[in-house]
CSV table of C-alpha atoms in Angstrom, one decimal:
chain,number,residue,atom,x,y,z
A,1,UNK,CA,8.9,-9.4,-3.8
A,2,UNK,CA,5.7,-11.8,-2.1
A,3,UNK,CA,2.6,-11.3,-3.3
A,4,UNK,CA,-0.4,-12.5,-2.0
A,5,UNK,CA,-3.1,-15.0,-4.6
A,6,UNK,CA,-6.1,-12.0,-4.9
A,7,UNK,CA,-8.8,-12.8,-7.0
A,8,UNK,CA,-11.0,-12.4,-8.7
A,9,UNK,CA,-8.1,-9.9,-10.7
A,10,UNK,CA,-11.7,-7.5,-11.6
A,11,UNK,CA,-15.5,-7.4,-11.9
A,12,UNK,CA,-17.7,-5.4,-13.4
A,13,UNK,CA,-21.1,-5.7,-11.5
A,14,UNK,CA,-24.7,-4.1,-11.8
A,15,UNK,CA,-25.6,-1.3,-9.1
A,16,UNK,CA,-27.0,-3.3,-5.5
A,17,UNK,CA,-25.7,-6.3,-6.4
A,18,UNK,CA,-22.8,-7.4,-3.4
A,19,UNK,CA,-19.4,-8.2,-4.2
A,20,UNK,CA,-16.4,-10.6,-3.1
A,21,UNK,CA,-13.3,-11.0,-3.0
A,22,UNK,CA,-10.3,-13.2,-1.2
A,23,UNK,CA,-6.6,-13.5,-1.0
A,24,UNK,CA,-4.9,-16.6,0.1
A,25,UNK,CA,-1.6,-17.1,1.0
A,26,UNK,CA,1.2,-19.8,1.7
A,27,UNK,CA,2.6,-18.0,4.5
A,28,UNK,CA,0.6,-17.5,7.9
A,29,UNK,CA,-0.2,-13.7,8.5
A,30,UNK,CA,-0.6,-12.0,11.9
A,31,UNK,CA,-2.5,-9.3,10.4
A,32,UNK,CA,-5.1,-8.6,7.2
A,33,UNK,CA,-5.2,-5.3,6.0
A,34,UNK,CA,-8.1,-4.3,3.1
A,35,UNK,CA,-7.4,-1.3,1.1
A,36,UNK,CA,-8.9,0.8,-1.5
A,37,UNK,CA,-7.4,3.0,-3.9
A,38,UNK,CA,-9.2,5.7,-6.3
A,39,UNK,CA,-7.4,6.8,-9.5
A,40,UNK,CA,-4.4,9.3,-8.5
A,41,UNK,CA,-5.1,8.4,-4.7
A,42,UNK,CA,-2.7,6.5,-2.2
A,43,UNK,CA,-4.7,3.4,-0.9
A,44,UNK,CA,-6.8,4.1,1.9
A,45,UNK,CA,-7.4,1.7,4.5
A,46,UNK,CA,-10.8,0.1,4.7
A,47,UNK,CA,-10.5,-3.0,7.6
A,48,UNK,CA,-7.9,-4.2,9.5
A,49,UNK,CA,-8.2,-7.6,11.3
A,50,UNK,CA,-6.1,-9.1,14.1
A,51,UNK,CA,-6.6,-12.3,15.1
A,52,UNK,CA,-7.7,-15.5,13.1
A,53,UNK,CA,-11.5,-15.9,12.9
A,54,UNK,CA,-11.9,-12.5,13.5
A,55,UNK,CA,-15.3,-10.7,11.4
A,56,UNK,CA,-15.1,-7.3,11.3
A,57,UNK,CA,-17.5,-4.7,9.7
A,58,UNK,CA,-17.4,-1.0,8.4
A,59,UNK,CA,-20.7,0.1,6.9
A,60,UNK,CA,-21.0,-1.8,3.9
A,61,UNK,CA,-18.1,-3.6,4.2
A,62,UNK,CA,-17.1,-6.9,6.3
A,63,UNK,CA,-14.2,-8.5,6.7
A,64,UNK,CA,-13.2,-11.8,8.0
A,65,UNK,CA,-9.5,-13.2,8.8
A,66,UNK,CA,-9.2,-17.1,8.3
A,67,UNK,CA,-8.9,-19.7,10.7
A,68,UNK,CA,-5.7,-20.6,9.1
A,69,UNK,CA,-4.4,-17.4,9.0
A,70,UNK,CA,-3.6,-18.0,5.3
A,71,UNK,CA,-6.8,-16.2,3.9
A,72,UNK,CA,-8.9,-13.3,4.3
A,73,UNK,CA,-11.9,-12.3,2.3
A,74,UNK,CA,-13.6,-8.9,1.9
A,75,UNK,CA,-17.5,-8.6,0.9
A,76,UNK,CA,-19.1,-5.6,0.0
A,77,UNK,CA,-22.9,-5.0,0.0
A,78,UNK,CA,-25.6,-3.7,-1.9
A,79,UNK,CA,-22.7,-1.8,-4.1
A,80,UNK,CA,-22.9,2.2,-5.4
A,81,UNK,CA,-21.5,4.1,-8.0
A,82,UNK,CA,-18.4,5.4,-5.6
A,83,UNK,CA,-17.4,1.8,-4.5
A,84,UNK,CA,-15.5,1.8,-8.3
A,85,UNK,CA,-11.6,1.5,-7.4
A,86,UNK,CA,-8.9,-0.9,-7.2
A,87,UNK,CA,-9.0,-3.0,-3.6
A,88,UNK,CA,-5.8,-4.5,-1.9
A,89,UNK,CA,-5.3,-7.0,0.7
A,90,UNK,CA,-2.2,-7.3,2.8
A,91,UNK,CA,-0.9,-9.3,5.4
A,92,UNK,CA,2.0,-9.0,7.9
A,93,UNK,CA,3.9,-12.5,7.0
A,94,UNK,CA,5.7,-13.6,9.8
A,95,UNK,CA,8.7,-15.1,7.3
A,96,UNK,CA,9.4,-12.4,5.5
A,97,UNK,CA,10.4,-9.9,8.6
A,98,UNK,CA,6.3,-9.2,9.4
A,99,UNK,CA,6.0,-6.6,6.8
A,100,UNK,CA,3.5,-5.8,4.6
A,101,UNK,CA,3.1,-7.8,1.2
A,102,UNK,CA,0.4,-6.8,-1.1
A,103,UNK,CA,-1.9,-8.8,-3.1
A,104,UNK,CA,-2.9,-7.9,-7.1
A,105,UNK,CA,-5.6,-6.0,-6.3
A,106,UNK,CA,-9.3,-6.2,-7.8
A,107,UNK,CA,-10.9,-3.6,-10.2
A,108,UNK,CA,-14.4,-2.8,-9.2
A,109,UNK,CA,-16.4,-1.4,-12.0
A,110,UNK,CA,-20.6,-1.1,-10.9
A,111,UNK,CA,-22.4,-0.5,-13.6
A,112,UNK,CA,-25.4,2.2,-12.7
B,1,UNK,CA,-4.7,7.5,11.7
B,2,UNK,CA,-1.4,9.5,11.1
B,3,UNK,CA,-1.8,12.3,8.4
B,4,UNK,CA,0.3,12.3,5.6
B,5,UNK,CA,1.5,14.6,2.6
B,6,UNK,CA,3.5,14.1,0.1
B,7,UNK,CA,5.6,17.1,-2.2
B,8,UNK,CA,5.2,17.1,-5.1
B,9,UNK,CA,1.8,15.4,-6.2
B,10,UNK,CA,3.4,15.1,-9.7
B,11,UNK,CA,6.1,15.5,-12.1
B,12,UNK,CA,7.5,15.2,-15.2
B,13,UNK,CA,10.6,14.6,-15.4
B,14,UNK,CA,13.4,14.5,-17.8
B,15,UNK,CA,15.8,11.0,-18.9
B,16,UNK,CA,19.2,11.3,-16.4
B,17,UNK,CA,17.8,14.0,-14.2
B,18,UNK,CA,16.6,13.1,-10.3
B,19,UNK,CA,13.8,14.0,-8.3
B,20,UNK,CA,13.5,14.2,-4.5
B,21,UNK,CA,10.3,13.7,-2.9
B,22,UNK,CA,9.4,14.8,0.5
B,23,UNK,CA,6.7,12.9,3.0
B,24,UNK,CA,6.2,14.7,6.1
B,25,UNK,CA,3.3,12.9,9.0
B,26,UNK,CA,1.4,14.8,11.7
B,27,UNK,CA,3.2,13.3,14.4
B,28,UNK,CA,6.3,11.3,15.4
B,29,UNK,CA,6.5,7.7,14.0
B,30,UNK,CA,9.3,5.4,14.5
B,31,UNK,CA,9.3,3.6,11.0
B,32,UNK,CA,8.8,5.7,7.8
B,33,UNK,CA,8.3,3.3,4.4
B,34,UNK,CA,8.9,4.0,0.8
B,35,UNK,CA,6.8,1.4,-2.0
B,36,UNK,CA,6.9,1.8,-5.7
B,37,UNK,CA,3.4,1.2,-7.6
B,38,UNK,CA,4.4,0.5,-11.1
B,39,UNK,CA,1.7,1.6,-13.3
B,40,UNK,CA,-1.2,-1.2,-13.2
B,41,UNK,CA,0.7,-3.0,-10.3
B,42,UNK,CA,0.6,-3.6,-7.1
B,43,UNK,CA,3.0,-2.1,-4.3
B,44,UNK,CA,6.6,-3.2,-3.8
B,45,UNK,CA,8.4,-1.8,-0.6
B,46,UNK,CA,11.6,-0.5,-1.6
B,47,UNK,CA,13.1,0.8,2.1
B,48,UNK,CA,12.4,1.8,5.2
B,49,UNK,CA,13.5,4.6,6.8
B,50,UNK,CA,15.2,4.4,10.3
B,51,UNK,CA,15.7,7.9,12.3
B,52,UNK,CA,19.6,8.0,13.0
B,53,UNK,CA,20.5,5.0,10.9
B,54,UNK,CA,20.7,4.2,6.9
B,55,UNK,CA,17.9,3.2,5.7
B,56,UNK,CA,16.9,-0.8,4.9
B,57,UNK,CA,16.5,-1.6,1.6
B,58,UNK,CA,14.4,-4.4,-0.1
B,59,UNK,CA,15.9,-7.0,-2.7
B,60,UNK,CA,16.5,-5.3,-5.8
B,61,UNK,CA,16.4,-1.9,-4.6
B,62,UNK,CA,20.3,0.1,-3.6
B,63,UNK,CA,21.1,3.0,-2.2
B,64,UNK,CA,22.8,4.6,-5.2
B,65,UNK,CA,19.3,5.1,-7.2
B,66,UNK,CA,17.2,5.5,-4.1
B,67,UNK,CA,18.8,7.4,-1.3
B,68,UNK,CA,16.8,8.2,1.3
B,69,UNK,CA,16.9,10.7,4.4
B,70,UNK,CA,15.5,11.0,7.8
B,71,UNK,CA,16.5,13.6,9.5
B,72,UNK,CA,13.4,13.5,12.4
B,73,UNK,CA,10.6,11.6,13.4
B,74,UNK,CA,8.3,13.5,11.4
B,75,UNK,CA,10.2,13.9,7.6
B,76,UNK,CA,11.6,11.7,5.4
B,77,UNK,CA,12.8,12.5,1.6
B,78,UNK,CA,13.5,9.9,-1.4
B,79,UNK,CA,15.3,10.6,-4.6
B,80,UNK,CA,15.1,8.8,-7.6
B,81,UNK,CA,18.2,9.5,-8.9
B,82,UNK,CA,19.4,9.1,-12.5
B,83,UNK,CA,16.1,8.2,-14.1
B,84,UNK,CA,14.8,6.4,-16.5
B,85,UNK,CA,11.2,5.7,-18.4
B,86,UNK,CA,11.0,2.3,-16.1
B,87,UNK,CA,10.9,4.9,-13.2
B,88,UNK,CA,7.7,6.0,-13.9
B,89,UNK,CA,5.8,5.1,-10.5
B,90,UNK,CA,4.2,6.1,-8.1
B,91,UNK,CA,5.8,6.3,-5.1
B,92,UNK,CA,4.0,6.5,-1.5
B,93,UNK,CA,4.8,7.1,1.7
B,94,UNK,CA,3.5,5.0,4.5
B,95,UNK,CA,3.6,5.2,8.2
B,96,UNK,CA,2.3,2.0,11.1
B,97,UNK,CA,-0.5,3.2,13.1
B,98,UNK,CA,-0.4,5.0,16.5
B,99,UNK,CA,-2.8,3.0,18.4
B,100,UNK,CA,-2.0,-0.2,16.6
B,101,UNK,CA,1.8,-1.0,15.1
B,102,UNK,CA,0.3,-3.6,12.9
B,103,UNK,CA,-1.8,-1.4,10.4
B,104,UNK,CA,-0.5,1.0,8.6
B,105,UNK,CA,-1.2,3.8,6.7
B,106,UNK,CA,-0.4,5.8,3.4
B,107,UNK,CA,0.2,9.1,1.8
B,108,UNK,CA,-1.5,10.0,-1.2
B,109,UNK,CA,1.0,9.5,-3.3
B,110,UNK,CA,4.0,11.3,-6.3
B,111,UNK,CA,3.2,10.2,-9.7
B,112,UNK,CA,6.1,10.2,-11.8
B,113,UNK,CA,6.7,10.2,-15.0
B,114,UNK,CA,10.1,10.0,-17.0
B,115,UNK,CA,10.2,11.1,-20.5
């Protein structure tokens, strides 16, 4: 199936420092979802963003969808200890019937 | 957000055998959605499940190993039928949102492991 580019593929940061990734695509997206997903969890859903500019924040975490609609990037601030997982974008791509398609993911590992 | 479980959490199953796995939500949804996360991998959407119809399946996934059942708005079962090693998965259930059809949410997951 489509994947979305996600980079970087993982990181391994110090405690407080802030974090970010992006996924690009070739395809325009109506919709950028962030997810996160702990070992033996389903992903959970961190942002969702609509429309193209669009900033959005949740605590730590913000969220922008691109002007082109072909990227989204996630930044995470001041990271802890519990922010270790795997993170997914996804986008709705209009060409391929608007459903979901996944990027690679990035392993976060914060060193304490 | 629609809550979502999924029966069993886990198994261990044998080479040939199949195993059904149930996903039930909170509330009625229209679309019900099966992915595949191969171990390391991302997710791959392998069908979606339409109340009163046959399900839709993705390239390179067929009815015959995957058949799937959706009997309400509120259930849905896939089996993995005759399997093998490369079936090991996890397999997740996901549902679009209530107050907004473009996000979408998932269950927590069956890991599966073929010996």
């Amino acid at each position: 199936g489509q994947q979305l580019n996600q980079s970087p593929q993982s990181m391994f940061i110090q405690e407080g420092e802030d974090v970010s990734m992006n996924c690009t695509s070739s395809s325009i997206f109506n919709t950028w979802l962030w997810y996160k997903q702990d070992p033996g969890e389903g992903p959970v859903l961190l942002i969702a963003l609509y429309k193209a500019g669009e900033l959005t924040s949740n605590g730590r975490l913000t969220a922008q969808f691109g002007i082109t609609r072909k990227d989204s990037f996630l930044n995470i601030s001041a990271s802890i200890p519990s922010d270790v997982g795997i993170y997914f974008c996804a986008g709705r791509d209009m060409e391929y019937g608007n459903k979901l398609v996944f990027g690679a993911g990035t392993i976060l590992r914060v060193k304490s | 957000s629609a809550v979502i479980s999924q029966k069993p959490s886990r198994d261990i199953c044998q080479r040939g055998t199949s195993l059904t796995i149930q996903c039930q939500v909170d509330s009625q949804v229209t679309m019900m959605f099966w992915y595949r996360q191969q171990p390391g991998q991302s997710l791959t959407l392998i069908a979606t499940a339409n109340q009163g119809s046959e399900a839709t399946y993705e390239s390179g996934f067929v009815i015959d190993k995957f058949p799937i059942s959706r009997p309400n708005l509120t259930f849905s079962t896939l089996t993995v039928s005759n399997m093998s090693p490369e079936d090991s998965s996890i397999y997740l259930c996901s549902v679009l949102g209530k107050q907004r059809s473009d996000t979408q949410y998932f269950g927590p997951g069956t890991r599966l492991t073929v010996l």
